[in-house]
GROMACS .gro file of C-alpha atoms in nm:
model
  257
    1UNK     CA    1  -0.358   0.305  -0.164
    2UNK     CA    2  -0.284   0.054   0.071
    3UNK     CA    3  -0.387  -0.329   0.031
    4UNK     CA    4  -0.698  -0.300   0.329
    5UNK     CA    5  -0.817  -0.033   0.103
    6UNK     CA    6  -0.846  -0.291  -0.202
    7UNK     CA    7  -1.153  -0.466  -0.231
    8UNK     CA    8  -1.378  -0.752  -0.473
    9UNK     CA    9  -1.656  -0.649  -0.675
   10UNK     CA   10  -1.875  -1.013  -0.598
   11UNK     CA   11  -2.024  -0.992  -0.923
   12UNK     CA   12  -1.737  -1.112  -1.063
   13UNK     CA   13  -1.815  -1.429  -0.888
   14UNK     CA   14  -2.185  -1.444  -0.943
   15UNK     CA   15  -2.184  -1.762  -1.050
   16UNK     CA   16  -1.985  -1.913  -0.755
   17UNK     CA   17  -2.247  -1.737  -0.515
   18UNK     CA   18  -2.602  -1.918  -0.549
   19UNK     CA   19  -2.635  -2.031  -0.195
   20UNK     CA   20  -2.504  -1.967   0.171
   21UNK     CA   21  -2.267  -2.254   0.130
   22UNK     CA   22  -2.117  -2.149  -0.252
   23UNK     CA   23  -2.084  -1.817  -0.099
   24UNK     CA   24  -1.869  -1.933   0.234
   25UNK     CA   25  -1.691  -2.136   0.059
   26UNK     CA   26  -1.602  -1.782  -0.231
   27UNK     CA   27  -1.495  -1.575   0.033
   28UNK     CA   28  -1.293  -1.809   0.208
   29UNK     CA   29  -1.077  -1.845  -0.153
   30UNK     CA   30  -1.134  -1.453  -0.166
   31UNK     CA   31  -0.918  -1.406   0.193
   32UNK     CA   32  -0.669  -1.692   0.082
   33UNK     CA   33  -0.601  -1.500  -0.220
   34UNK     CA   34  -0.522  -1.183   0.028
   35UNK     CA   35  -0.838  -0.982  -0.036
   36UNK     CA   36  -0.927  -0.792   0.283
   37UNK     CA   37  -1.280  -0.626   0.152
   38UNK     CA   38  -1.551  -0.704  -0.051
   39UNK     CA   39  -1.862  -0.550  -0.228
   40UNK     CA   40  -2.181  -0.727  -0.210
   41UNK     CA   41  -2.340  -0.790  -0.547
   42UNK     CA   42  -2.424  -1.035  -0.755
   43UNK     CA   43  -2.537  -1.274  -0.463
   44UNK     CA   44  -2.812  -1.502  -0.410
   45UNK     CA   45  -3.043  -1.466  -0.095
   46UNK     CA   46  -2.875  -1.465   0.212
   47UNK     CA   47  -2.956  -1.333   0.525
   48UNK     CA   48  -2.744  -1.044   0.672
   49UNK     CA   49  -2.660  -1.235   1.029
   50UNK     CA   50  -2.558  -1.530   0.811
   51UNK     CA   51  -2.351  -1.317   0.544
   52UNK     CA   52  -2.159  -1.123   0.850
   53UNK     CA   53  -2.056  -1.459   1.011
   54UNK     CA   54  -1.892  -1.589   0.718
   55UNK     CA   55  -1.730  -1.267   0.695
   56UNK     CA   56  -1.612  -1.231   1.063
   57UNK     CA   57  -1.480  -1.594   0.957
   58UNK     CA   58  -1.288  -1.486   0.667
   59UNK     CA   59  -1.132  -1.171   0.798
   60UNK     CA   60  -1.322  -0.974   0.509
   61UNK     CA   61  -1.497  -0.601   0.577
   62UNK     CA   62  -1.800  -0.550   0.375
   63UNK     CA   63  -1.684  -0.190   0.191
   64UNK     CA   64  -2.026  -0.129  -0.012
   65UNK     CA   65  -2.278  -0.258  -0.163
   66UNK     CA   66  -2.524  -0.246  -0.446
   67UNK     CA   67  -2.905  -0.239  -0.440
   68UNK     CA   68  -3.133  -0.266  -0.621
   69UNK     CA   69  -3.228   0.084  -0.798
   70UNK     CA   70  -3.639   0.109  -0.789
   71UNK     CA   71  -3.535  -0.004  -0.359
   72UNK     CA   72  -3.309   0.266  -0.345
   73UNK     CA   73  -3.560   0.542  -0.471
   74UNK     CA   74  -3.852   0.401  -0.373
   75UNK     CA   75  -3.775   0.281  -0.004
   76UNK     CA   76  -3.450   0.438   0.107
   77UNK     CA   77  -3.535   0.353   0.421
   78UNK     CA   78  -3.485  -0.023   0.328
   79UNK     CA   79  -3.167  -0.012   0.203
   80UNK     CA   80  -3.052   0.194   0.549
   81UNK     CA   81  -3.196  -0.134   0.699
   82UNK     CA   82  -2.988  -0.351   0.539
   83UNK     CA   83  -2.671  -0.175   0.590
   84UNK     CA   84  -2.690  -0.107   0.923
   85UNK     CA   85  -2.723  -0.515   0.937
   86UNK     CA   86  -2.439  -0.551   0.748
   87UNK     CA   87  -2.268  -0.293   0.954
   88UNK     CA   88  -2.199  -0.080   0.579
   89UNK     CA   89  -2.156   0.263   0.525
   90UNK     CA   90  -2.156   0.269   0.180
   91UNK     CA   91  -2.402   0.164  -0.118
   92UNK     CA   92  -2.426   0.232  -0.500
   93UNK     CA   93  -2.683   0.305  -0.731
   94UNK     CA   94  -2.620   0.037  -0.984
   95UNK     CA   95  -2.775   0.095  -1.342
   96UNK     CA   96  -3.068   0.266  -1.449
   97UNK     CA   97  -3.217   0.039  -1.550
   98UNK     CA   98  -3.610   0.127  -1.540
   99UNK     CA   99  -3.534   0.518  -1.521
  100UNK     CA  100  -3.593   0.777  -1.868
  101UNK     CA  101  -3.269   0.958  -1.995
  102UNK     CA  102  -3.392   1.048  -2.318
  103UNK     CA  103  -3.352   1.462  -2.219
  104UNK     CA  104  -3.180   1.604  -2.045
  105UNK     CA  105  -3.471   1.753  -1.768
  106UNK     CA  106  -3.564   1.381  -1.718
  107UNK     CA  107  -3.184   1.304  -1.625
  108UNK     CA  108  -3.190   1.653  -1.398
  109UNK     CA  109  -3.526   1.464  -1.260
  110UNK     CA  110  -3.313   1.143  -1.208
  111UNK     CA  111  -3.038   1.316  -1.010
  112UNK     CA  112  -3.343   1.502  -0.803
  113UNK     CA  113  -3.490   1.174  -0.686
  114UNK     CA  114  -3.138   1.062  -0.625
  115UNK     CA  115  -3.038   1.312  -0.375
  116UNK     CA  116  -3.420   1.273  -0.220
  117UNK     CA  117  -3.260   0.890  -0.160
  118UNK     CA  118  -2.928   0.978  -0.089
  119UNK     CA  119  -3.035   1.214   0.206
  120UNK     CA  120  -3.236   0.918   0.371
  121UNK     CA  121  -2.928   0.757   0.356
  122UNK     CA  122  -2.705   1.053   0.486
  123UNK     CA  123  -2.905   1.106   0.789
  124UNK     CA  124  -2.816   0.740   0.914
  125UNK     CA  125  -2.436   0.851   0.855
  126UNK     CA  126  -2.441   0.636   0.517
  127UNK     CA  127  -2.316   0.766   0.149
  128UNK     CA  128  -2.490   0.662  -0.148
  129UNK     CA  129  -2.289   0.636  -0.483
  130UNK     CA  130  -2.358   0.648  -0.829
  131UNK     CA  131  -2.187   0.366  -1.048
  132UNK     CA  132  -2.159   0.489  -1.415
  133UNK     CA  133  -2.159   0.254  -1.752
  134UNK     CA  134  -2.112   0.350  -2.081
  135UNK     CA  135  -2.463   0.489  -2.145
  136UNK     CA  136  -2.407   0.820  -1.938
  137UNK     CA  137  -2.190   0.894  -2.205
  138UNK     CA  138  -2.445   1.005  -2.390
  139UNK     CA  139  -2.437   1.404  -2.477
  140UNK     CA  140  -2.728   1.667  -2.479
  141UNK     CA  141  -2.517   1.977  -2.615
  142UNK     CA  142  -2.220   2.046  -2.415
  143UNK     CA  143  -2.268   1.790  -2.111
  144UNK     CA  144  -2.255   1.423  -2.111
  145UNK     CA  145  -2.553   1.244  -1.847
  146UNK     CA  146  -2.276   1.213  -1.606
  147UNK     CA  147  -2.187   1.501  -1.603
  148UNK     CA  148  -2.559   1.644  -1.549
  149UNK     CA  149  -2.591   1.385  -1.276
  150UNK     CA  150  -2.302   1.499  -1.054
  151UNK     CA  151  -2.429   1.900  -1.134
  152UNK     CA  152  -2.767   1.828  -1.066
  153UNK     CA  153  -2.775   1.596  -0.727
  154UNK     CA  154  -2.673   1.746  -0.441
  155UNK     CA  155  -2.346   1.689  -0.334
  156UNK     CA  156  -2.396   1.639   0.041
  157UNK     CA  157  -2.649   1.326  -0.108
  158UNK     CA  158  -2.477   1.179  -0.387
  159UNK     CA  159  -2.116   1.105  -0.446
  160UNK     CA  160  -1.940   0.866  -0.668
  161UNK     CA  161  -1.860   0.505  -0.760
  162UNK     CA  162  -1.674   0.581  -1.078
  163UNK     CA  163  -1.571   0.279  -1.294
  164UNK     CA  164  -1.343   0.280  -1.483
  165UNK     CA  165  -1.347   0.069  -1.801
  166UNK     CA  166  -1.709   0.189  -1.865
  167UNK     CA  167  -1.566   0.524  -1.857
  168UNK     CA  168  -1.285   0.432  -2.121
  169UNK     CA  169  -1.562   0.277  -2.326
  170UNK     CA  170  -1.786   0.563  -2.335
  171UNK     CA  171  -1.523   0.793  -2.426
  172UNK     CA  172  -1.447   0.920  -2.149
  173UNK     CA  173  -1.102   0.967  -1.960
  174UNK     CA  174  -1.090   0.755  -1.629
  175UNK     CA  175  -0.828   1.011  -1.472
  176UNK     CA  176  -0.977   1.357  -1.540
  177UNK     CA  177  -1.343   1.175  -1.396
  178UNK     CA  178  -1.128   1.115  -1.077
  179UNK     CA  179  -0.940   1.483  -1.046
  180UNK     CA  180  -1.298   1.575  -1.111
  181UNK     CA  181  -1.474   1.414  -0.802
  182UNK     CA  182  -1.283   1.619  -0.559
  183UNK     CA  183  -1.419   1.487  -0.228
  184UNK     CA  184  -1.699   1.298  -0.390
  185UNK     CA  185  -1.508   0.975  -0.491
  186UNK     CA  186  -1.520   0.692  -0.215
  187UNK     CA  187  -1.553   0.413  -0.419
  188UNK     CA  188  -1.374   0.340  -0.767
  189UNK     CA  189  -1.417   0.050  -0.967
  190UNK     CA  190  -1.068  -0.068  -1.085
  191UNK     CA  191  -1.161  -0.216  -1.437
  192UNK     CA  192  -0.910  -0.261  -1.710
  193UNK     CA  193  -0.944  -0.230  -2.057
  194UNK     CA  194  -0.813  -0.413  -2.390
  195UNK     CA  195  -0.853  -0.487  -2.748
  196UNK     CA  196  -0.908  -0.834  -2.880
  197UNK     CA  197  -0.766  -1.013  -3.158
  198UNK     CA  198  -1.131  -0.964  -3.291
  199UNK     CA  199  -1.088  -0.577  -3.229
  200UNK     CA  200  -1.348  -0.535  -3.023
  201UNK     CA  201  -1.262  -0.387  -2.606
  202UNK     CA  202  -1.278  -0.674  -2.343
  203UNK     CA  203  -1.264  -0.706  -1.967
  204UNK     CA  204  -0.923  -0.836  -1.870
  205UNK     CA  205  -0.734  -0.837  -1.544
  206UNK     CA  206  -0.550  -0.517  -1.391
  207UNK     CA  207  -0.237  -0.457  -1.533
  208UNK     CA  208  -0.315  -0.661  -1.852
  209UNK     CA  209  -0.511  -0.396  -2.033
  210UNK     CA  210  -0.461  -0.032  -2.178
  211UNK     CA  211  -0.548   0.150  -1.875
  212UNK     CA  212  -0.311   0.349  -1.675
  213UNK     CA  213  -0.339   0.230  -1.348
  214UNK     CA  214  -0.082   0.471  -1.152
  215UNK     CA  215  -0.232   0.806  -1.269
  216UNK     CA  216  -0.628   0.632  -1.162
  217UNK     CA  217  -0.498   0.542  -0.875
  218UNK     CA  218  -0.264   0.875  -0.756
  219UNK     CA  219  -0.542   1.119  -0.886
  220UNK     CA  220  -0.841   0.893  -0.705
  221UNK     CA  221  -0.610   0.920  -0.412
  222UNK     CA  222  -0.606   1.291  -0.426
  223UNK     CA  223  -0.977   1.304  -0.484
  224UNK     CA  224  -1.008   1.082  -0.148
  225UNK     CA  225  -1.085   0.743  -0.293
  226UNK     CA  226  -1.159   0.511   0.029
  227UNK     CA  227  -1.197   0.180  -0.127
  228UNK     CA  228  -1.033   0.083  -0.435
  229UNK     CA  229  -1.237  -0.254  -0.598
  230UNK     CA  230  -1.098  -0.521  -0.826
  231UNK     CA  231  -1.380  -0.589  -1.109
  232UNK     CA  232  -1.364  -0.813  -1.419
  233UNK     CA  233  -1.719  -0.887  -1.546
  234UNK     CA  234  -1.622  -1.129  -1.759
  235UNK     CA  235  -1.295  -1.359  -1.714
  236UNK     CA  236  -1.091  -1.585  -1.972
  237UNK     CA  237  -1.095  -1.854  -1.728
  238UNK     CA  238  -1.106  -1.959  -1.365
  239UNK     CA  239  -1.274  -1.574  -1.209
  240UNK     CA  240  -1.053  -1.677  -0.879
  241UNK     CA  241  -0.731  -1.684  -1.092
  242UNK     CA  242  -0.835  -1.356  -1.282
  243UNK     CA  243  -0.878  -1.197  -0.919
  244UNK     CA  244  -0.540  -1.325  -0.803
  245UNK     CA  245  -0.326  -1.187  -1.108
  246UNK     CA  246  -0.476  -0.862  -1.064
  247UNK     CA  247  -0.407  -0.831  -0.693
  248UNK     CA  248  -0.084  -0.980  -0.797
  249UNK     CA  249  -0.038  -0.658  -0.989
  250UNK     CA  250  -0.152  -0.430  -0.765
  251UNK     CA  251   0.107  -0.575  -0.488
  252UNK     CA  252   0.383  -0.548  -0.739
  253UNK     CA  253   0.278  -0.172  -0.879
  254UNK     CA  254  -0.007   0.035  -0.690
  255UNK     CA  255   0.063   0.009  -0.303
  256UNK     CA  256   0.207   0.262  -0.106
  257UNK     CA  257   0.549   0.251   0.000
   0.00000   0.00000   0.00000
């Protein structure tokens, strides 16, 4: 991993992007902090010509995105659209949040009408990704949801946006989901993970948590990971200062040589 690979999740800073102006004015302390990427999400309406000005401004590559989910089954087309604005190869699918998992068939179903989507997408020489949380976790006999939506979708349609404190929480173990997405693993959400006083997990910034950060990051390498992103849904403080101690950490323990 090398720092142009490393990336902000926006919705961290959801609430510092309501208009055009909050959201010049984000990036701007995004590139000062030595960001060179970010992920849209999380942003209030913009329009594309607008958004890639203040990025051209900032220095900052758009790496991905997220849609909306019903958009991304229901009008693939769209979302090619919008990304070919944005001059974006990649998108993710970000929550299911309208979509039946309660069997097993209906999550075979779900990774179905993924690929349908994801081939759209592929034909316009875009990837769409899958971004997990905690509830594909869930088991029917031997397999977990996640693991019957990366056997069920076709590969060539649907890859991966793995993240990685969602994993921890569900049970899972962020490293063997990376060796596991062999060539399907563009995007990784770099999460950490920690207990409270109150004993209860929490968001907290890279480096500060219980997640091993150099075996994510060598076995994502190995899988392929293109673009590793800094996400802290919720921070103690200032979401600026939480993005600036984890890049601090990455600087100091993740980059290449």
């Amino acid at each position: 991993m090398n720092l142009n690979q490393v990336a902000v999740q926006l919705y961290t800073l959801r609430d510092f992007l309501k208009t055009p102006s909050n959201i010049a004015e984000s990036l701007k302390k995004v590139s000062e902090i030595g960001y060179k990427a970010v992920q849209l999400s999380g942003m209030g309406p913009i329009a594309e010509e607008e958004l890639n000005e203040i990025l051209e401004q900032t220095g900052l590559v758009c790496c991905a995105t997220h849609e909306p989910g019903d958009l991304i089954l229901n009008n693939p087309q769209a979302v090619v659209e919008r990304l070919q604005k944005l001059r974006c190869k990649y998108t993710a699918y970000p929550f299911p949040r309208d979509v039946s998992l309660e069997t097993a068939q209906e999550v075979a179903n779900f990774a179905e009408a993924l690929s349908r989507a994801g081939h759209i997408l592929a034909e316009a020489g875009q990837v769409l990704t899958y971004h997990n949380h905690q509830l594909e976790f869930r088991r029917f006999g031997d397999k977990t949801v996640l693991e019957l939506i990366f056997e069920k979708s076709d590969p060539r349609y649907l890859q991966a946006e793995i993240d990685t404190y969602w994993v921890q929480y569900g049970g899972g173990d962020p490293v063997a989901w990376c060796q596991r997405l062999q060539n399907r693993l563009p995007l990784l959400h770099m999460k950490d993970y920690v207990i409270t006083s109150e004993y209860k997990p929490a968001f907290t910034e890279i480096g500060a948590g219980n997640l091993d950060f150099k075996r994510i990051v060598r076995a994502a390498e190995q899988a392929g990971c293109e673009w590793f992103i800094v996400e802290q849904d919720t921070c103690p403080g200032d979401p600026f200062d939480s993005l600036a101690k984890s890049l601090d950490y990455i600087k100091a323990n993740l980059l290449n040589r």
